């Protein structure tokens, strides 16, 4: 691990680790030559599009239908306050977490900590080189958690890529001590079956439970065997994080056969992902509930006992959902928004041909009480602005905007930008604001755009895969009441009770 300090301010799935616990970070006053990602963590090359699609993109720009490359457009109620380009960590930017005056930003090459005490002028506090896709990130107290979801030679931040077919390969969770934000220290690592694509914290006073989501097992992978039909649960003692360990692997999709009881995918359900694990889980600790987006299935489950979660309801959408990606509760926990990551985040699916119901959000009402609750589909929501054939665009990570009596959300759509929308009427969702850039290219699909867009203490923060860290401000009577709501810490997949 290298800590890259830079006083100036300036993706999505792979993994890594650090040899010794309590590794001392190497400090640099500027971006060092050592901040070079391992070749195995490099993004795929841009995908060429047809000449006709490229011509259509250029014509749409010329006609004013979409912004030009690097041009920024937004609704009248949104202002763009700041952008910090990528610096010493050149990989894809990924997820965000918040604590006090700090924002924590994941990157395929490590993570970066920002001081956002002045949102108009955020500044870099530290950058940590620790390659590994996708470096999904969260914080709790003095601990920072980082997901590794690609096979590595060991659990060090100096590891290299290694085939998953080799038994010695490592992937899983890393834990850092961030009591000194300018000098994070690597504390421990926990290997988990099939790695950690994402993770979700269930924090308690003495311990932090970590729900690890991972998928895509293979009989050729010694540490990722089918059926992989559950989640790993890690218990991290706050006072002894070096003792972090897996305490259980609850099966969420019990069933007969080698693949368990999840969605079988194609050819039974053409175009739908087979369920071999979960992609993302969101917990609502105040209600002892969790919602899982699990490839071919959406689930609602109880976390009354955080070590023994139990499924309450399981739903599928074999017509319009290709890959259940993430979930968001409304404040009352009587609705869940599930996202469909059609095309895996690399496809141009926000076009007229794909339509408004694929690559969208699915809004579900939660009906009933206790363990008899059911998820009932109500409608889809997709951004109303068509994007070019060279823009990867699909529903992605977002959060609630806390306004009593309203269900408002801000959400990332990759190169579709950032959308603010209202689902108070779950049958008639509508957009109320947006921010976006023009395409990265008019000749090829280059992975970019907003990975995560979250509302935190009066501002919207977006981690753009290619362009860096953005700060937005929305000025709208519908969202203004949220400015009075403050939280000390925000991991969006651990939803707070904003009004308690």
CSV table of C-alpha atoms in Angstrom, one decimal:
chain,number,residue,atom,x,y,z
A,1,UNK,CA,0.0,0.0,0.0
A,2,UNK,CA,1.2,3.5,-0.8
A,3,UNK,CA,-0.3,6.6,0.7
A,4,UNK,CA,-0.2,9.4,-1.9
A,5,UNK,CA,-0.6,12.9,-0.4
A,6,UNK,CA,-1.2,15.7,-2.8
A,7,UNK,CA,-2.3,19.1,-1.6
A,8,UNK,CA,-3.9,19.8,-4.9
A,9,UNK,CA,-7.3,18.4,-5.8
A,10,UNK,CA,-8.0,16.8,-8.8
A,11,UNK,CA,-14.6,1.9,-11.7
A,12,UNK,CA,-16.2,-0.9,-11.1
A,13,UNK,CA,-15.0,-4.5,-10.6
A,14,UNK,CA,-11.5,-6.2,-10.0
A,15,UNK,CA,-9.4,-6.8,-6.6
A,16,UNK,CA,-6.1,-6.9,-4.2
A,17,UNK,CA,-4.4,-7.0,-0.5
A,18,UNK,CA,-1.3,-6.0,2.0
A,19,UNK,CA,1.3,-8.4,3.3
A,20,UNK,CA,1.7,-7.3,6.9
A,21,UNK,CA,-1.1,-6.1,9.2
A,22,UNK,CA,-0.7,-2.5,10.4
A,23,UNK,CA,1.4,-1.8,7.3
A,24,UNK,CA,3.1,1.6,7.5
A,25,UNK,CA,2.1,3.8,4.6
A,26,UNK,CA,4.7,5.4,2.4
A,27,UNK,CA,4.2,9.1,2.1
A,28,UNK,CA,4.7,11.2,-1.0
A,29,UNK,CA,4.4,14.9,-1.4
A,30,UNK,CA,3.2,14.6,-4.9
A,31,UNK,CA,1.9,11.9,-7.2
A,32,UNK,CA,4.7,9.4,-7.5
A,33,UNK,CA,5.7,7.2,-10.4
A,34,UNK,CA,4.8,4.2,-8.2
A,35,UNK,CA,1.1,5.0,-8.6
A,36,UNK,CA,0.8,2.7,-11.6
A,37,UNK,CA,-2.1,0.2,-11.7
A,38,UNK,CA,-1.3,-3.5,-12.3
A,39,UNK,CA,-2.1,-4.4,-15.9
A,40,UNK,CA,-4.6,-6.9,-14.7
A,41,UNK,CA,-6.7,-4.1,-13.3
A,42,UNK,CA,-6.7,-2.0,-16.4
A,43,UNK,CA,-10.1,-1.3,-18.0
A,44,UNK,CA,-11.2,-2.9,-21.2
A,45,UNK,CA,-10.4,-1.1,-24.4
A,46,UNK,CA,-13.1,1.2,-25.8
A,47,UNK,CA,-15.7,-0.6,-27.9
A,48,UNK,CA,-16.1,0.7,-31.4
A,49,UNK,CA,-19.6,1.5,-32.7
A,50,UNK,CA,-20.9,1.3,-36.2
A,51,UNK,CA,-20.3,4.1,-38.6
A,52,UNK,CA,-24.0,4.9,-38.6
A,53,UNK,CA,-24.2,5.1,-34.8
A,54,UNK,CA,-21.2,7.4,-34.8
A,55,UNK,CA,-22.8,9.5,-37.4
A,56,UNK,CA,-26.0,9.6,-35.4
A,57,UNK,CA,-24.1,10.7,-32.3
A,58,UNK,CA,-22.4,13.6,-34.2
A,59,UNK,CA,-25.7,14.6,-35.8
A,60,UNK,CA,-27.5,14.6,-32.4
A,61,UNK,CA,-24.7,16.9,-31.0
A,62,UNK,CA,-25.0,19.2,-34.0
A,63,UNK,CA,-28.7,19.4,-33.7
A,64,UNK,CA,-28.5,20.2,-29.9
A,65,UNK,CA,-30.2,16.9,-28.9
A,66,UNK,CA,-27.3,15.9,-26.7
A,67,UNK,CA,-24.4,17.9,-25.3
A,68,UNK,CA,-21.0,17.8,-27.0
A,69,UNK,CA,-18.0,16.0,-25.5
A,70,UNK,CA,-17.0,17.6,-22.2
A,71,UNK,CA,-20.0,20.0,-22.4
A,72,UNK,CA,-22.0,20.2,-19.2
A,73,UNK,CA,-25.8,20.7,-19.2
A,74,UNK,CA,-28.2,20.7,-16.2
A,75,UNK,CA,-31.7,21.7,-15.2
A,76,UNK,CA,-32.2,25.2,-13.9
A,77,UNK,CA,-32.5,24.0,-10.3
A,78,UNK,CA,-29.1,22.4,-10.2
A,79,UNK,CA,-25.7,24.1,-10.0
A,80,UNK,CA,-22.3,22.5,-10.6
A,81,UNK,CA,-20.1,23.8,-7.7
A,82,UNK,CA,-16.9,21.9,-8.1
A,83,UNK,CA,-14.9,19.2,-9.9
A,84,UNK,CA,-11.7,17.5,-8.7
A,85,UNK,CA,-10.1,15.5,-11.6
A,86,UNK,CA,-8.5,12.1,-11.0
A,87,UNK,CA,-4.9,12.4,-9.8
A,88,UNK,CA,-2.5,9.8,-8.5
A,89,UNK,CA,-5.1,7.0,-8.9
A,90,UNK,CA,-5.9,6.7,-12.6
A,91,UNK,CA,-8.3,3.8,-12.4
A,92,UNK,CA,-12.1,3.9,-12.6
A,93,UNK,CA,-13.7,5.9,-9.8
A,94,UNK,CA,-16.4,3.9,-7.9
A,95,UNK,CA,-18.5,4.3,-4.8
A,96,UNK,CA,-18.6,7.0,-2.1
A,97,UNK,CA,-19.0,7.1,1.7
A,98,UNK,CA,-19.2,10.0,4.1
A,99,UNK,CA,-18.2,10.9,7.7
A,100,UNK,CA,-18.3,14.3,9.3
A,101,UNK,CA,-16.5,16.7,7.0
A,102,UNK,CA,-15.0,13.9,4.9
A,103,UNK,CA,-15.9,12.1,1.7
A,104,UNK,CA,-14.3,8.7,0.9
A,105,UNK,CA,-14.1,7.8,-2.8
A,106,UNK,CA,-13.3,4.3,-4.1
A,107,UNK,CA,-11.2,3.8,-7.2
A,108,UNK,CA,-10.0,0.6,-8.9
A,109,UNK,CA,-6.4,1.6,-7.8
A,110,UNK,CA,-7.3,2.4,-4.2
A,111,UNK,CA,-9.2,5.2,-2.5
A,112,UNK,CA,-9.1,8.9,-1.9
A,113,UNK,CA,-10.2,11.0,1.1
A,114,UNK,CA,-11.6,14.5,0.6
A,115,UNK,CA,-12.2,17.3,3.0
A,116,UNK,CA,-15.6,18.7,2.1
A,117,UNK,CA,-16.0,21.2,4.9
A,118,UNK,CA,-16.3,23.8,2.1
A,119,UNK,CA,-18.3,21.9,-0.6
A,120,UNK,CA,-17.4,24.6,-3.1
A,121,UNK,CA,-13.7,23.9,-2.6
A,122,UNK,CA,-13.2,20.3,-1.6
A,123,UNK,CA,-9.5,19.3,-1.1
A,124,UNK,CA,-7.6,16.1,-1.1
A,125,UNK,CA,-6.5,14.8,2.3
A,126,UNK,CA,-4.9,11.6,1.2
A,127,UNK,CA,-4.7,9.0,-1.6
A,128,UNK,CA,-4.1,5.3,-0.9
A,129,UNK,CA,-2.7,3.1,-3.6
A,130,UNK,CA,-4.2,-0.4,-3.2
A,131,UNK,CA,-5.3,-1.8,-6.6
A,132,UNK,CA,-8.2,-4.1,-6.8
A,133,UNK,CA,-11.6,-4.0,-8.4
A,134,UNK,CA,-13.8,-2.6,-7.6
A,135,UNK,CA,-12.8,-1.2,-4.2
A,136,UNK,CA,-16.3,-0.7,-3.0
A,137,UNK,CA,-15.9,1.5,0.1
A,138,UNK,CA,-17.6,2.2,3.4
A,139,UNK,CA,-16.7,3.7,6.8
A,140,UNK,CA,-17.8,3.2,10.4
A,141,UNK,CA,-16.1,5.1,13.2
A,142,UNK,CA,-12.3,4.7,12.8
A,143,UNK,CA,-12.6,1.8,10.3
A,144,UNK,CA,-12.7,1.9,6.5
A,145,UNK,CA,-13.8,-1.2,4.5
A,146,UNK,CA,-12.7,-2.0,1.0
A,147,UNK,CA,-13.9,-4.7,-1.3
A,148,UNK,CA,-11.6,-6.8,-3.6
A,149,UNK,CA,-13.3,-8.6,-6.4
A,150,UNK,CA,-10.5,-10.0,-8.6
A,151,UNK,CA,-8.0,-12.8,-7.9
A,152,UNK,CA,-4.7,-11.5,-6.5
A,153,UNK,CA,-1.4,-13.1,-5.7
A,154,UNK,CA,-1.9,-12.3,-2.0
A,155,UNK,CA,-3.8,-9.9,0.3
A,156,UNK,CA,-1.3,-7.1,0.1
A,157,UNK,CA,-1.7,-3.7,-1.6
A,158,UNK,CA,1.4,-4.7,-3.6
A,159,UNK,CA,-0.2,-7.9,-5.0
A,160,UNK,CA,-0.5,-8.7,-8.7
A,161,UNK,CA,-3.3,-10.4,-10.7
A,162,UNK,CA,-3.4,-14.2,-10.5
A,163,UNK,CA,-5.9,-16.7,-12.0
A,164,UNK,CA,-8.8,-17.6,-9.9
A,165,UNK,CA,-8.1,-21.2,-10.8
A,166,UNK,CA,-5.0,-21.1,-8.5
A,167,UNK,CA,-5.8,-22.1,-4.9
A,168,UNK,CA,-3.3,-19.6,-3.5
A,169,UNK,CA,-5.2,-16.6,-5.1
A,170,UNK,CA,-6.8,-14.1,-2.7
A,171,UNK,CA,-9.9,-11.9,-2.9
A,172,UNK,CA,-12.2,-10.5,-0.2
A,173,UNK,CA,-12.4,-7.6,2.3
A,174,UNK,CA,-9.7,-5.3,3.6
A,175,UNK,CA,-10.0,-3.1,6.7
A,176,UNK,CA,-8.1,0.2,7.3
A,177,UNK,CA,-7.7,2.4,10.4
A,178,UNK,CA,-8.7,5.9,9.4
A,179,UNK,CA,-8.3,7.6,12.8
A,180,UNK,CA,-5.7,9.8,11.0
A,181,UNK,CA,-7.3,10.7,7.7
A,182,UNK,CA,-4.0,11.9,6.3
A,183,UNK,CA,-2.4,8.5,7.0
A,184,UNK,CA,-4.8,5.5,6.8
A,185,UNK,CA,-3.3,2.3,7.9
A,186,UNK,CA,-4.1,-1.2,6.6
A,187,UNK,CA,-5.2,-3.3,9.6
A,188,UNK,CA,-6.5,-6.7,8.4
A,189,UNK,CA,-7.8,-8.7,5.5
A,190,UNK,CA,-10.5,-11.4,5.3
A,191,UNK,CA,-10.8,-13.8,2.3
A,192,UNK,CA,-14.4,-14.5,1.2
A,193,UNK,CA,-15.8,-17.0,-1.2
A,194,UNK,CA,-15.9,-15.5,-4.7
A,195,UNK,CA,-14.3,-12.3,-3.4
A,196,UNK,CA,-16.3,-9.1,-2.5
A,197,UNK,CA,-17.9,-7.3,-5.4
A,198,UNK,CA,-19.8,-5.0,-2.9
A,199,UNK,CA,-20.4,-5.0,0.8
A,200,UNK,CA,-22.9,-3.6,3.3
A,201,UNK,CA,-22.3,-2.6,6.9
A,202,UNK,CA,-24.6,-3.5,9.8
A,203,UNK,CA,-22.9,-1.5,12.6
A,204,UNK,CA,-23.4,-2.2,16.3
A,205,UNK,CA,-21.7,-0.7,19.3
A,206,UNK,CA,-19.0,-3.4,19.8
A,207,UNK,CA,-18.9,-5.0,16.4
A,208,UNK,CA,-19.5,-4.1,12.7
A,209,UNK,CA,-21.1,-6.9,10.7
A,210,UNK,CA,-20.2,-6.8,7.0
A,211,UNK,CA,-22.5,-8.5,4.4
A,212,UNK,CA,-20.4,-9.4,1.5
A,213,UNK,CA,-22.0,-9.8,-2.0
A,214,UNK,CA,-20.2,-11.8,-4.7
A,215,UNK,CA,-21.2,-14.0,-7.5
A,216,UNK,CA,-20.2,-16.0,-10.7
A,217,UNK,CA,-18.8,-19.2,-9.2
A,218,UNK,CA,-17.1,-21.9,-11.3
A,219,UNK,CA,-16.2,-25.5,-10.7
A,220,UNK,CA,-12.7,-24.5,-11.8
A,221,UNK,CA,-12.3,-21.9,-9.0
A,222,UNK,CA,-11.1,-23.6,-5.8
A,223,UNK,CA,-12.4,-20.7,-3.6
A,224,UNK,CA,-15.6,-19.9,-5.6
A,225,UNK,CA,-17.5,-23.1,-6.0
A,226,UNK,CA,-21.2,-23.5,-7.1
A,227,UNK,CA,-23.8,-23.3,-5.8
A,228,UNK,CA,-22.9,-19.8,-4.5
A,229,UNK,CA,-26.4,-19.0,-3.3
A,230,UNK,CA,-25.7,-16.8,-0.2
A,231,UNK,CA,-23.6,-14.1,1.3
A,232,UNK,CA,-20.5,-14.1,3.5
A,233,UNK,CA,-21.0,-12.4,6.9
A,234,UNK,CA,-17.8,-10.9,8.5
A,235,UNK,CA,-17.7,-9.9,12.1
A,236,UNK,CA,-15.3,-7.1,12.9
A,237,UNK,CA,-14.7,-6.2,16.6
A,238,UNK,CA,-14.2,-2.4,16.8
A,239,UNK,CA,-11.5,-2.6,19.4
A,240,UNK,CA,-9.7,-5.5,17.7
A,241,UNK,CA,-10.3,-5.2,13.9
A,242,UNK,CA,-7.3,-7.5,13.3
A,243,UNK,CA,-9.6,-10.3,14.5
A,244,UNK,CA,-12.1,-9.8,11.7
A,245,UNK,CA,-13.4,-13.1,10.4
A,246,UNK,CA,-16.2,-14.8,8.5
A,247,UNK,CA,-18.8,-16.0,11.0
A,248,UNK,CA,-21.4,-17.5,8.6
A,249,UNK,CA,-22.5,-18.0,5.0
A,250,UNK,CA,-26.3,-17.9,5.1
A,251,UNK,CA,-28.0,-19.5,2.1
A,252,UNK,CA,-30.6,-17.0,0.7
A,253,UNK,CA,-31.7,-19.2,-2.2
A,254,UNK,CA,-32.2,-22.8,-1.0
A,255,UNK,CA,-33.2,-25.3,-3.6
A,256,UNK,CA,-32.5,-28.6,-5.3
A,257,UNK,CA,-29.7,-29.1,-7.8
A,258,UNK,CA,-26.3,-27.5,-8.3
A,259,UNK,CA,-27.5,-23.9,-8.6
A,260,UNK,CA,-29.8,-23.6,-5.6
A,261,UNK,CA,-33.2,-21.9,-5.7
A,262,UNK,CA,-32.5,-18.6,-7.5
A,263,UNK,CA,-33.5,-17.5,-10.9
A,264,UNK,CA,-32.3,-20.1,-13.5
A,265,UNK,CA,-31.7,-17.5,-16.1
A,266,UNK,CA,-31.6,-18.5,-19.8
A,267,UNK,CA,-32.7,-20.5,-21.6
A,268,UNK,CA,-35.6,-20.8,-19.1
A,269,UNK,CA,-35.7,-17.0,-18.8
A,270,UNK,CA,-33.9,-15.5,-21.9
A,271,UNK,CA,-31.9,-12.4,-21.3
A,272,UNK,CA,-32.0,-12.7,-17.5
A,273,UNK,CA,-29.0,-13.4,-15.3
A,274,UNK,CA,-28.9,-16.7,-13.5
A,275,UNK,CA,-28.7,-16.0,-9.7
A,276,UNK,CA,-25.4,-17.2,-8.3
A,277,UNK,CA,-25.1,-14.7,-5.5
A,278,UNK,CA,-26.1,-11.1,-4.8
A,279,UNK,CA,-24.7,-8.0,-6.4
A,280,UNK,CA,-25.7,-5.5,-3.7
A,281,UNK,CA,-27.6,-5.4,-0.4
A,282,UNK,CA,-29.1,-2.4,1.3
A,283,UNK,CA,-30.0,-2.6,5.0
A,284,UNK,CA,-32.4,-0.4,7.0
A,285,UNK,CA,-31.3,-1.1,10.6
A,286,UNK,CA,-34.0,1.0,12.2
A,287,UNK,CA,-36.6,-1.4,10.7
A,288,UNK,CA,-34.5,-4.6,10.9
A,289,UNK,CA,-34.9,-4.9,7.2
A,290,UNK,CA,-32.7,-5.5,4.2
A,291,UNK,CA,-33.3,-5.6,0.4
A,292,UNK,CA,-31.1,-7.7,-1.8
A,293,UNK,CA,-30.5,-7.2,-5.5
A,294,UNK,CA,-29.3,-10.6,-6.5
A,295,UNK,CA,-28.7,-10.9,-10.3
A,296,UNK,CA,-32.0,-12.6,-11.3
A,297,UNK,CA,-33.9,-12.0,-8.1
A,298,UNK,CA,-35.0,-9.2,-5.7
A,299,UNK,CA,-35.4,-10.2,-2.1
A,300,UNK,CA,-36.7,-8.6,1.1
A,301,UNK,CA,-35.2,-10.1,4.3
A,302,UNK,CA,-35.1,-9.6,8.1
A,303,UNK,CA,-31.9,-8.7,9.9
A,304,UNK,CA,-33.3,-8.9,13.5
A,305,UNK,CA,-30.3,-11.2,14.1
A,306,UNK,CA,-27.6,-9.7,11.9
A,307,UNK,CA,-25.7,-13.0,11.9
A,308,UNK,CA,-28.8,-14.9,10.8
A,309,UNK,CA,-30.7,-13.0,8.1
A,310,UNK,CA,-33.9,-14.6,6.9
A,311,UNK,CA,-35.7,-14.1,3.6
A,312,UNK,CA,-39.2,-12.7,3.8
A,313,UNK,CA,-40.1,-12.4,0.1
A,314,UNK,CA,-38.5,-13.1,-3.3
A,315,UNK,CA,-39.5,-11.6,-6.6
A,316,UNK,CA,-38.5,-11.8,-10.3
A,317,UNK,CA,-39.1,-9.7,-13.4
A,318,UNK,CA,-38.3,-12.0,-16.3
A,319,UNK,CA,-39.7,-9.6,-18.9
A,320,UNK,CA,-37.7,-6.3,-18.3
A,321,UNK,CA,-35.0,-6.9,-15.7
A,322,UNK,CA,-31.7,-8.4,-16.9
A,323,UNK,CA,-29.6,-8.0,-13.8
A,324,UNK,CA,-30.9,-6.9,-10.3
A,325,UNK,CA,-28.1,-4.5,-9.3
A,326,UNK,CA,-29.0,-2.4,-6.2
A,327,UNK,CA,-31.8,-1.4,-3.8
A,328,UNK,CA,-33.1,1.6,-2.0
A,329,UNK,CA,-35.8,1.8,0.7
A,330,UNK,CA,-37.9,4.9,1.2
A,331,UNK,CA,-37.9,6.3,4.7
A,332,UNK,CA,-41.1,4.5,5.8
A,333,UNK,CA,-39.9,1.2,4.4
A,334,UNK,CA,-43.1,0.7,2.5
A,335,UNK,CA,-41.3,1.0,-0.9
A,336,UNK,CA,-38.1,-0.4,-2.4
A,337,UNK,CA,-36.5,0.9,-5.6
A,338,UNK,CA,-34.5,-1.9,-7.4
A,339,UNK,CA,-32.2,-1.0,-10.3
A,340,UNK,CA,-31.6,-3.1,-13.4
A,341,UNK,CA,-28.0,-2.9,-14.7
A,342,UNK,CA,-28.8,-4.0,-18.2
A,343,UNK,CA,-25.6,-4.4,-20.2
A,344,UNK,CA,-23.4,-4.6,-17.1
A,345,UNK,CA,-22.9,-0.8,-17.0
A,346,UNK,CA,-20.9,-0.9,-20.3
A,347,UNK,CA,-23.8,-0.7,-22.7
A,348,UNK,CA,-25.6,2.2,-24.4
A,349,UNK,CA,-29.1,1.3,-23.1
A,350,UNK,CA,-30.6,4.8,-22.6
A,351,UNK,CA,-31.8,5.0,-26.2
A,352,UNK,CA,-35.2,4.9,-27.9
A,353,UNK,CA,-34.7,1.4,-29.1
A,354,UNK,CA,-34.2,0.0,-25.6
A,355,UNK,CA,-37.2,1.8,-24.3
A,356,UNK,CA,-38.3,3.1,-20.9
A,357,UNK,CA,-38.7,-0.2,-19.1
A,358,UNK,CA,-35.4,-1.9,-19.6
A,359,UNK,CA,-32.2,-0.7,-17.8
A,360,UNK,CA,-34.5,1.2,-15.5
A,361,UNK,CA,-35.6,1.2,-11.9
A,362,UNK,CA,-38.4,-1.0,-10.7
A,363,UNK,CA,-40.5,0.5,-7.9
A,364,UNK,CA,-42.1,-1.9,-5.5
A,365,UNK,CA,-44.5,-1.3,-2.7
A,366,UNK,CA,-44.0,-3.3,0.5
A,367,UNK,CA,-47.4,-4.7,1.6
A,368,UNK,CA,-48.3,-6.6,4.8
A,369,UNK,CA,-46.6,-6.8,8.2
A,370,UNK,CA,-43.8,-8.7,9.7
A,371,UNK,CA,-42.6,-11.9,8.0
A,372,UNK,CA,-45.7,-11.8,5.8
A,373,UNK,CA,-44.6,-8.7,3.9
A,374,UNK,CA,-44.7,-8.9,0.1
A,375,UNK,CA,-43.0,-6.9,-2.7
A,376,UNK,CA,-45.6,-5.6,-5.1
A,377,UNK,CA,-44.5,-4.1,-8.4
A,378,UNK,CA,-45.9,-0.6,-9.2
A,379,UNK,CA,-43.9,1.0,-12.1
A,380,UNK,CA,-40.6,1.7,-13.8
A,381,UNK,CA,-38.5,4.9,-13.8
A,382,UNK,CA,-35.9,5.7,-16.4
A,383,UNK,CA,-34.3,9.1,-17.3
A,384,UNK,CA,-36.3,10.8,-20.0
A,385,UNK,CA,-33.3,12.0,-22.0
A,386,UNK,CA,-32.1,9.7,-24.7
A,387,UNK,CA,-28.3,9.2,-24.8
A,388,UNK,CA,-26.0,8.6,-27.7
A,389,UNK,CA,-25.0,5.1,-28.9
A,390,UNK,CA,-21.5,5.8,-27.6
A,391,UNK,CA,-22.6,6.5,-24.0
A,392,UNK,CA,-22.7,3.7,-21.5
A,393,UNK,CA,-25.9,4.5,-19.6
A,394,UNK,CA,-28.2,2.5,-17.2
A,395,UNK,CA,-29.7,2.8,-13.7
A,396,UNK,CA,-26.9,2.8,-11.1
A,397,UNK,CA,-26.2,3.9,-7.5
A,398,UNK,CA,-28.3,6.6,-5.7
A,399,UNK,CA,-29.7,7.7,-2.4
A,400,UNK,CA,-32.7,9.2,-0.7
A,401,UNK,CA,-33.0,13.0,-0.4
A,402,UNK,CA,-34.5,13.2,3.1
A,403,UNK,CA,-37.8,15.2,3.0
A,404,UNK,CA,-40.7,14.2,5.3
A,405,UNK,CA,-43.7,13.0,3.5
A,406,UNK,CA,-41.9,12.7,0.2
A,407,UNK,CA,-40.0,10.0,-1.6
A,408,UNK,CA,-37.2,11.7,-3.4
A,409,UNK,CA,-34.0,10.2,-4.8
A,410,UNK,CA,-30.8,11.3,-6.5
A,411,UNK,CA,-29.2,8.7,-8.8
A,412,UNK,CA,-26.2,8.0,-11.0
A,413,UNK,CA,-26.8,6.9,-14.6
A,414,UNK,CA,-23.2,6.6,-15.8
A,415,UNK,CA,-22.9,8.8,-18.9
A,416,UNK,CA,-26.6,9.5,-18.5
A,417,UNK,CA,-25.5,11.8,-15.7
A,418,UNK,CA,-27.2,12.5,-12.4
A,419,UNK,CA,-31.0,12.4,-12.1
A,420,UNK,CA,-33.1,13.8,-9.2
A,421,UNK,CA,-36.6,12.2,-9.2
A,422,UNK,CA,-39.8,11.8,-7.2
A,423,UNK,CA,-41.4,8.5,-6.5
A,424,UNK,CA,-43.9,9.6,-3.8
A,425,UNK,CA,-46.6,8.3,-6.1
A,426,UNK,CA,-45.0,4.9,-6.8
A,427,UNK,CA,-47.1,4.4,-9.9
A,428,UNK,CA,-46.1,7.8,-11.4
A,429,UNK,CA,-42.4,8.6,-10.8
A,430,UNK,CA,-41.1,11.8,-12.4
A,431,UNK,CA,-37.7,13.6,-12.8
A,432,UNK,CA,-37.3,17.0,-11.1
A,433,UNK,CA,-33.7,17.8,-12.0
A,434,UNK,CA,-30.6,16.5,-13.8
A,435,UNK,CA,-26.9,17.1,-14.5
A,436,UNK,CA,-24.9,15.5,-17.3
A,437,UNK,CA,-21.9,15.8,-19.5
A,438,UNK,CA,-21.6,15.1,-23.2
A,439,UNK,CA,-20.2,11.7,-24.4
A,440,UNK,CA,-16.6,10.9,-23.8
A,441,UNK,CA,-16.4,9.9,-27.5
A,442,UNK,CA,-18.5,10.0,-30.6
A,443,UNK,CA,-16.8,7.0,-32.2
A,444,UNK,CA,-16.6,4.4,-29.4
A,445,UNK,CA,-18.1,3.5,-26.1
A,446,UNK,CA,-15.6,4.5,-23.4
A,447,UNK,CA,-16.7,3.6,-19.8
A,448,UNK,CA,-17.4,6.8,-18.0
A,449,UNK,CA,-20.0,8.9,-16.2
A,450,UNK,CA,-21.4,9.0,-12.7
A,451,UNK,CA,-20.9,5.8,-10.8
A,452,UNK,CA,-22.5,7.0,-7.6
A,453,UNK,CA,-24.5,10.1,-6.9
A,454,UNK,CA,-25.6,10.7,-3.2
A,455,UNK,CA,-27.2,13.4,-1.1
A,456,UNK,CA,-25.2,14.3,2.0
A,457,UNK,CA,-25.9,17.2,4.4
A,458,UNK,CA,-27.3,19.6,1.8
A,459,UNK,CA,-25.2,18.7,-1.3
A,460,UNK,CA,-25.1,16.1,-4.0
A,461,UNK,CA,-21.8,14.4,-4.5
A,462,UNK,CA,-21.0,12.3,-7.6
A,463,UNK,CA,-18.0,10.1,-8.3
A,464,UNK,CA,-17.5,10.2,-12.1
A,465,UNK,CA,-15.6,7.2,-13.4
A,466,UNK,CA,-13.5,9.3,-15.8
A,467,UNK,CA,-13.9,12.9,-14.9
A,468,UNK,CA,-13.5,12.8,-11.1
A,469,UNK,CA,-15.3,14.0,-8.0
A,470,UNK,CA,-18.3,16.5,-8.6
A,471,UNK,CA,-20.2,18.6,-6.1
A,472,UNK,CA,-23.7,19.7,-7.1
A,473,UNK,CA,-26.3,21.9,-5.3
A,474,UNK,CA,-30.0,21.6,-5.9
A,475,UNK,CA,-32.3,24.6,-5.2
A,476,UNK,CA,-35.9,23.5,-5.4
A,477,UNK,CA,-38.8,23.9,-3.0
A,478,UNK,CA,-39.4,20.2,-3.1
A,479,UNK,CA,-35.9,19.3,-1.9
A,480,UNK,CA,-35.1,22.4,0.2
A,481,UNK,CA,-36.4,20.9,3.5
A,482,UNK,CA,-33.7,18.2,3.3
A,483,UNK,CA,-31.1,20.9,4.0
A,484,UNK,CA,-32.1,20.9,7.7
A,485,UNK,CA,-31.3,17.2,8.0
A,486,UNK,CA,-27.8,16.3,9.1
A,487,UNK,CA,-26.2,12.9,9.6
A,488,UNK,CA,-22.7,12.2,11.1
A,489,UNK,CA,-22.0,9.3,8.8
A,490,UNK,CA,-23.4,8.0,5.6
A,491,UNK,CA,-22.9,4.7,3.9
A,492,UNK,CA,-25.8,4.7,1.5
A,493,UNK,CA,-26.2,0.9,1.6
A,494,UNK,CA,-26.7,1.3,5.4
A,495,UNK,CA,-29.7,3.6,5.2
A,496,UNK,CA,-30.1,5.9,8.3
A,497,UNK,CA,-33.4,6.8,9.9
A,498,UNK,CA,-33.1,10.5,8.9
A,499,UNK,CA,-35.9,11.7,11.2
A,500,UNK,CA,-35.2,9.8,14.4
